[in-house]
Amino acid sequence: MQDLSVQQLFIKFFDVEWEEELKQPYPIAIIRMRDSIPDSVAITPVVFITNETLQKADTSHIHTLAVNITKLLSDIIVNNQINTSNEIQIDCDWTVSTKDKYFGLLKSLKQQPFFDQKKLSATIRLHQLKFTNQTGIPPVDKGLLMCYNMGNLRSASTGNSIIETSELDKYVKGLRNYPLHLDVALPLFDWYVWFSKNQYKGLFYPQQLPLSSNKEKVTFARDTVINGYAFKAGDWLRYENSPINVLEAVAQRLKNKLPAEERTILLYHLDEKVLSKYQNNEIKTLLERFH
């Protein structure tokens, strides 16, 4: 982080899910600060809201949800004496059916005194960019374009669902005309996608499956158990990652289509094992593509 002159760190503070027994939104996975954060880095709090929460929440309860989110955010910041940036980010994969509730929530959040002098940003997924007429433009100060998870993960014929230039090209034709300022998030992670008889079965991260090498495809010749996971003969894994050459090509495409203005570039995510697969100079070169 020091070598790359990182000045801002986006940290998810909690998720908001639908609690079926209580019949209301409920916070889970609330962050616990076990150590202090360097003063040189400003923290941008992120709150993830499931689309199911919006589907099941009553419209009349949206204001209460905004108040509760604000209170929990404020409590975490104050109790941990966190040096925050002037930005709060809401992460939600909203759809056409939940658009009105979500946009109402965002408007209600901005009305809270906590958000005075703060910018509210929202994540923008590629399908929300492509189908703007249907999904709308969120009422926020700026957006974060999430340039990953762009292919069909569950299809056995997909090459790399995390990031592919050919997939990106399908979504970004109208990028220059998008009415919000957009920051950009790029992936650094990798995983294995599990198929049985070409049917999607699940996801595994490399630390869950200590295989000898990261091959593009691993096929099990016989029934095999690894770390408690049982694979049948014929099952196979597709290895997907975020190659630096693909990241650079994506960055160049985005630069050519985005307005020429300063923007924040995020790398997902800050993890020792993930970062060990890249050289610092590779990441520097990637970031310089946007200059």
Coordinates of C-alpha atoms in Angstrom, one line a residue:
M1 CA 0.0 0.0 0.0
Q2 CA 2.9 2.4 0.8
D3 CA 4.7 1.5 -2.4
L4 CA 1.6 2.2 -4.5
S5 CA 0.8 5.4 -2.5
V6 CA -2.7 4.1 -1.5
Q7 CA -4.6 6.9 0.2
Q8 CA -8.0 5.5 0.4
L9 CA -9.3 2.1 1.6
F10 CA -12.8 0.9 1.0
I11 CA -14.0 -1.4 3.8
K12 CA -17.3 -3.2 4.1
F13 CA -18.7 -2.3 7.5
F14 CA -21.7 -4.7 7.4
D15 CA -24.3 -6.4 5.2
V16 CA -28.1 -5.8 5.3
E17 CA -30.1 -9.0 4.8
W18 CA -33.8 -9.9 5.1
E19 CA -34.5 -11.6 8.5
E20 CA -37.4 -13.9 7.8
E21 CA -38.4 -14.5 11.4
L22 CA -38.4 -10.8 12.2
K23 CA -39.9 -9.8 8.9
Q24 CA -37.5 -6.9 8.6
P25 CA -34.0 -5.9 7.3
Y26 CA -31.3 -6.9 9.7
P27 CA -27.5 -6.2 9.8
I28 CA -25.1 -9.1 9.6
A29 CA -21.3 -9.6 9.3
I30 CA -20.6 -6.4 11.2
I31 CA -17.0 -5.5 11.1
R32 CA -14.8 -5.8 14.2
M33 CA -11.7 -3.6 14.4
R34 CA -9.0 -5.6 16.1
D35 CA -6.2 -3.2 15.2
S36 CA -5.8 0.4 14.4
I37 CA -5.7 1.7 10.8
P38 CA -2.8 3.8 9.7
D39 CA -3.5 7.5 9.8
S40 CA -2.2 7.9 6.3
V41 CA -5.2 6.0 4.9
A42 CA -8.7 7.4 4.8
I43 CA -11.4 4.8 5.2
T44 CA -14.5 4.7 3.0
P45 CA -17.3 2.7 4.7
V46 CA -19.2 0.4 2.4
V47 CA -22.6 -1.2 3.2
F48 CA -23.9 -4.1 1.1
I49 CA -27.7 -4.5 0.8
T50 CA -29.1 -7.7 -0.7
N51 CA -31.7 -7.3 -3.4
E52 CA -34.0 -9.7 -1.4
T53 CA -34.1 -7.1 1.3
L54 CA -35.5 -4.6 -1.1
Q55 CA -37.9 -7.1 -2.6
K56 CA -39.4 -8.0 0.8
A57 CA -39.2 -4.7 2.6
D58 CA -42.4 -2.6 2.7
T59 CA -42.0 0.8 1.0
S60 CA -43.2 2.5 4.2
H61 CA -40.2 1.0 6.1
I62 CA -37.5 2.4 3.7
H63 CA -37.0 5.6 5.8
T64 CA -36.6 3.5 8.9
L65 CA -34.0 1.4 7.1
A66 CA -32.1 4.5 6.2
V67 CA -32.1 5.7 9.8
N68 CA -30.9 2.3 11.1
I69 CA -28.1 2.1 8.5
T70 CA -26.9 5.6 9.3
K71 CA -26.9 4.9 13.1
L72 CA -24.9 1.7 12.8
L73 CA -22.4 3.4 10.4
S74 CA -22.0 6.3 12.8
D75 CA -21.6 4.0 15.9
I76 CA -18.8 1.9 14.2
I77 CA -16.9 5.1 13.1
V78 CA -17.2 6.8 16.5
N79 CA -16.5 3.7 18.6
N80 CA -13.4 2.8 16.6
Q81 CA -12.2 6.4 16.1
I82 CA -11.9 5.8 12.3
N83 CA -10.5 8.4 10.0
T84 CA -13.0 8.3 7.2
S85 CA -13.0 9.9 3.8
N86 CA -15.8 12.2 2.7
E87 CA -17.5 9.3 0.9
I88 CA -20.0 6.6 2.0
Q89 CA -20.7 3.8 -0.5
I90 CA -23.8 1.6 -0.8
D91 CA -23.4 -1.7 -2.7
C92 CA -26.5 -3.3 -4.1
D93 CA -27.3 -5.4 -7.2
W94 CA -30.7 -3.8 -7.6
T95 CA -33.1 -4.8 -10.4
V96 CA -36.0 -3.2 -12.3
S97 CA -38.5 -4.5 -9.7
T98 CA -36.5 -3.1 -6.7
K99 CA -35.4 0.2 -8.4
D100 CA -38.0 2.4 -6.8
K101 CA -37.4 1.2 -3.3
Y102 CA -33.6 1.3 -3.7
F103 CA -33.6 4.8 -5.1
G104 CA -36.0 5.9 -2.3
L105 CA -33.5 4.5 0.2
L106 CA -30.6 6.4 -1.3
K107 CA -32.6 9.6 -1.2
S108 CA -33.6 9.0 2.4
L109 CA -29.9 8.3 3.3
K110 CA -28.8 11.7 1.8
Q111 CA -31.4 13.4 4.0
Q112 CA -29.8 12.1 7.2
P113 CA -27.6 14.7 9.1
F114 CA -24.8 12.1 9.1
F115 CA -24.4 12.6 5.3
D116 CA -24.0 16.4 5.5
Q117 CA -20.7 17.2 3.8
K118 CA -20.3 13.7 2.6
K119 CA -20.6 12.2 -0.8
L120 CA -22.9 9.2 -1.4
S121 CA -21.7 6.7 -4.0
A122 CA -23.3 3.5 -5.3
T123 CA -21.9 0.5 -7.1
I124 CA -22.9 0.1 -10.7
R125 CA -22.8 -3.4 -12.2
L126 CA -22.3 -3.8 -15.9
H127 CA -25.9 -4.9 -16.6
Q128 CA -27.1 -1.8 -14.8
L129 CA -24.9 0.3 -17.1
K130 CA -26.0 -1.5 -20.3
F131 CA -29.8 -1.4 -19.5
T132 CA -29.9 2.1 -18.1
N133 CA -33.4 2.8 -19.5
Q134 CA -34.8 -0.1 -17.4
T135 CA -32.7 0.0 -14.2
G136 CA -32.3 3.8 -14.0
I137 CA -29.6 6.0 -12.6
P138 CA -29.2 6.0 -8.8
P139 CA -29.7 9.4 -7.1
V140 CA -26.1 9.6 -5.7
D141 CA -23.1 11.8 -6.1
K142 CA -21.1 9.3 -8.1
G143 CA -20.9 5.6 -9.1
L144 CA -18.4 2.8 -8.9
L145 CA -18.3 0.7 -12.1
M146 CA -17.6 -2.9 -11.1
C147 CA -15.7 -4.3 -14.0
Y148 CA -15.7 -8.0 -13.0
N149 CA -18.1 -11.0 -12.8
M150 CA -19.1 -10.2 -16.3
G151 CA -19.6 -13.6 -17.8
N152 CA -22.0 -16.5 -17.2
L153 CA -20.5 -18.2 -14.2
R154 CA -22.9 -21.1 -14.3
S155 CA -22.3 -22.0 -17.9
A156 CA -19.9 -24.8 -18.7
S157 CA -19.0 -23.1 -22.0
T158 CA -17.8 -19.9 -20.4
G159 CA -14.1 -19.1 -20.6
N160 CA -13.5 -16.7 -17.7
S161 CA -16.6 -15.3 -15.9
I162 CA -14.4 -12.9 -13.8
I163 CA -13.1 -10.8 -16.6
E164 CA -12.9 -11.0 -20.4
T165 CA -12.4 -8.1 -22.9
S166 CA -15.0 -9.6 -25.3
E167 CA -17.6 -9.7 -22.5
L168 CA -16.8 -6.1 -21.4
D169 CA -17.3 -4.8 -24.9
K170 CA -20.9 -6.0 -24.8
Y171 CA -21.7 -3.7 -21.9
V172 CA -19.7 -0.4 -22.3
K173 CA -20.9 1.0 -25.6
G174 CA -22.9 3.7 -23.9
L175 CA -20.3 4.4 -21.2
R176 CA -19.3 7.9 -22.3
N177 CA -22.9 9.0 -22.1
Y178 CA -23.6 7.7 -18.5
P179 CA -24.7 10.8 -16.5
L180 CA -22.9 10.0 -13.3
H181 CA -19.1 10.4 -12.6
L182 CA -17.8 6.8 -12.5
D183 CA -14.9 5.5 -10.5
V184 CA -13.6 2.0 -11.6
A185 CA -13.2 -1.3 -9.7
L186 CA -11.0 -4.0 -11.2
P187 CA -10.6 -7.6 -9.9
L188 CA -7.4 -9.3 -8.6
F189 CA -9.0 -12.5 -7.3
D190 CA -9.2 -16.0 -8.6
W191 CA -11.4 -19.1 -7.9
Y192 CA -12.4 -22.6 -9.1
V193 CA -15.9 -23.2 -10.6
W194 CA -17.2 -26.7 -10.0
F195 CA -19.2 -28.6 -12.5
S196 CA -20.8 -32.1 -12.4
K197 CA -22.1 -33.4 -15.8
N198 CA -21.6 -29.9 -17.0
Q199 CA -24.0 -28.6 -14.4
Y200 CA -22.8 -25.8 -12.0
K201 CA -22.2 -27.1 -8.5
G202 CA -20.4 -24.3 -6.7
L203 CA -17.4 -22.0 -6.2
F204 CA -14.1 -22.7 -4.4
Y205 CA -11.3 -20.3 -3.6
P206 CA -7.7 -21.6 -4.0
Q207 CA -7.1 -21.8 -0.3
Q208 CA -10.1 -24.2 0.0
L209 CA -8.6 -26.5 -2.6
P210 CA -4.9 -26.8 -2.3
L211 CA -4.3 -28.2 -5.8
S212 CA -0.8 -28.7 -7.3
S213 CA -1.2 -26.1 -10.0
N214 CA -3.7 -23.5 -11.3
K215 CA -4.6 -25.3 -14.5
E216 CA -7.4 -23.9 -16.6
K217 CA -9.3 -27.1 -16.1
V218 CA -9.0 -29.9 -13.5
T219 CA -10.9 -33.1 -14.2
F220 CA -11.3 -35.8 -11.5
A221 CA -10.6 -39.3 -12.9
R222 CA -12.1 -41.0 -9.8
D223 CA -14.1 -40.1 -6.7
T224 CA -12.0 -37.7 -4.7
V225 CA -12.2 -35.9 -1.4
I226 CA -10.3 -32.7 -0.8
N227 CA -10.6 -30.8 2.5
G228 CA -13.9 -32.5 3.1
Y229 CA -15.3 -31.7 -0.4
A230 CA -16.4 -34.8 -2.3
F231 CA -15.9 -34.8 -6.1
K232 CA -17.3 -37.6 -8.2
A233 CA -15.4 -39.2 -11.1
G234 CA -16.0 -36.9 -14.2
D235 CA -16.5 -33.8 -12.1
W236 CA -14.3 -30.9 -13.2
L237 CA -13.1 -27.5 -12.1
R238 CA -12.7 -24.4 -14.2
Y239 CA -9.9 -22.2 -12.9
E240 CA -10.6 -18.5 -13.4
N241 CA -8.4 -15.6 -12.5
S242 CA -7.6 -11.9 -13.3
P243 CA -4.5 -12.0 -15.6
I244 CA -2.5 -8.8 -15.7
N245 CA -2.6 -8.6 -19.5
V246 CA -6.4 -8.8 -19.5
L247 CA -6.6 -6.2 -16.8
E248 CA -4.4 -3.8 -18.8
A249 CA -6.5 -4.4 -21.9
V250 CA -9.7 -3.7 -20.0
A251 CA -8.2 -0.5 -18.4
Q252 CA -7.2 0.7 -21.9
R253 CA -10.7 0.1 -23.2
L254 CA -12.3 2.0 -20.3
K255 CA -9.9 4.9 -20.6
N256 CA -10.8 5.2 -24.3
K257 CA -14.5 5.4 -23.4
L258 CA -14.6 7.3 -20.1
P259 CA -14.5 11.1 -20.0
A260 CA -11.0 12.5 -19.4
E261 CA -11.2 13.3 -15.7
E262 CA -9.7 12.2 -12.4
R263 CA -11.2 9.1 -11.0
T264 CA -10.5 6.6 -8.2
I265 CA -9.4 3.2 -9.3
L266 CA -10.2 0.3 -6.9
L267 CA -8.6 -3.1 -6.9
Y268 CA -10.6 -5.9 -5.4
H269 CA -9.5 -7.0 -3.0
L270 CA -6.8 -6.3 -0.4
D271 CA -5.6 -9.8 0.5
E272 CA -2.1 -11.0 1.1
K273 CA -2.4 -14.2 -0.9
V274 CA -4.2 -12.4 -3.8
L275 CA -1.6 -9.7 -4.0
S276 CA 1.3 -12.2 -3.9
K277 CA 0.3 -13.2 -7.5
Y278 CA 1.2 -9.8 -8.8
Q279 CA 4.4 -7.7 -8.9
N280 CA 4.0 -4.1 -7.6
N281 CA 5.4 -2.7 -10.8
E282 CA 2.6 -4.6 -12.7
I283 CA -0.1 -3.0 -10.6
K284 CA 1.6 0.4 -11.0
T285 CA 1.6 0.0 -14.8
L286 CA -2.1 -1.0 -14.6
L287 CA -3.1 2.1 -12.7
E288 CA -1.0 4.3 -15.0
R289 CA -3.3 3.2 -17.9
F290 CA -5.9 5.5 -16.6
H291 CA -3.6 8.6 -16.5

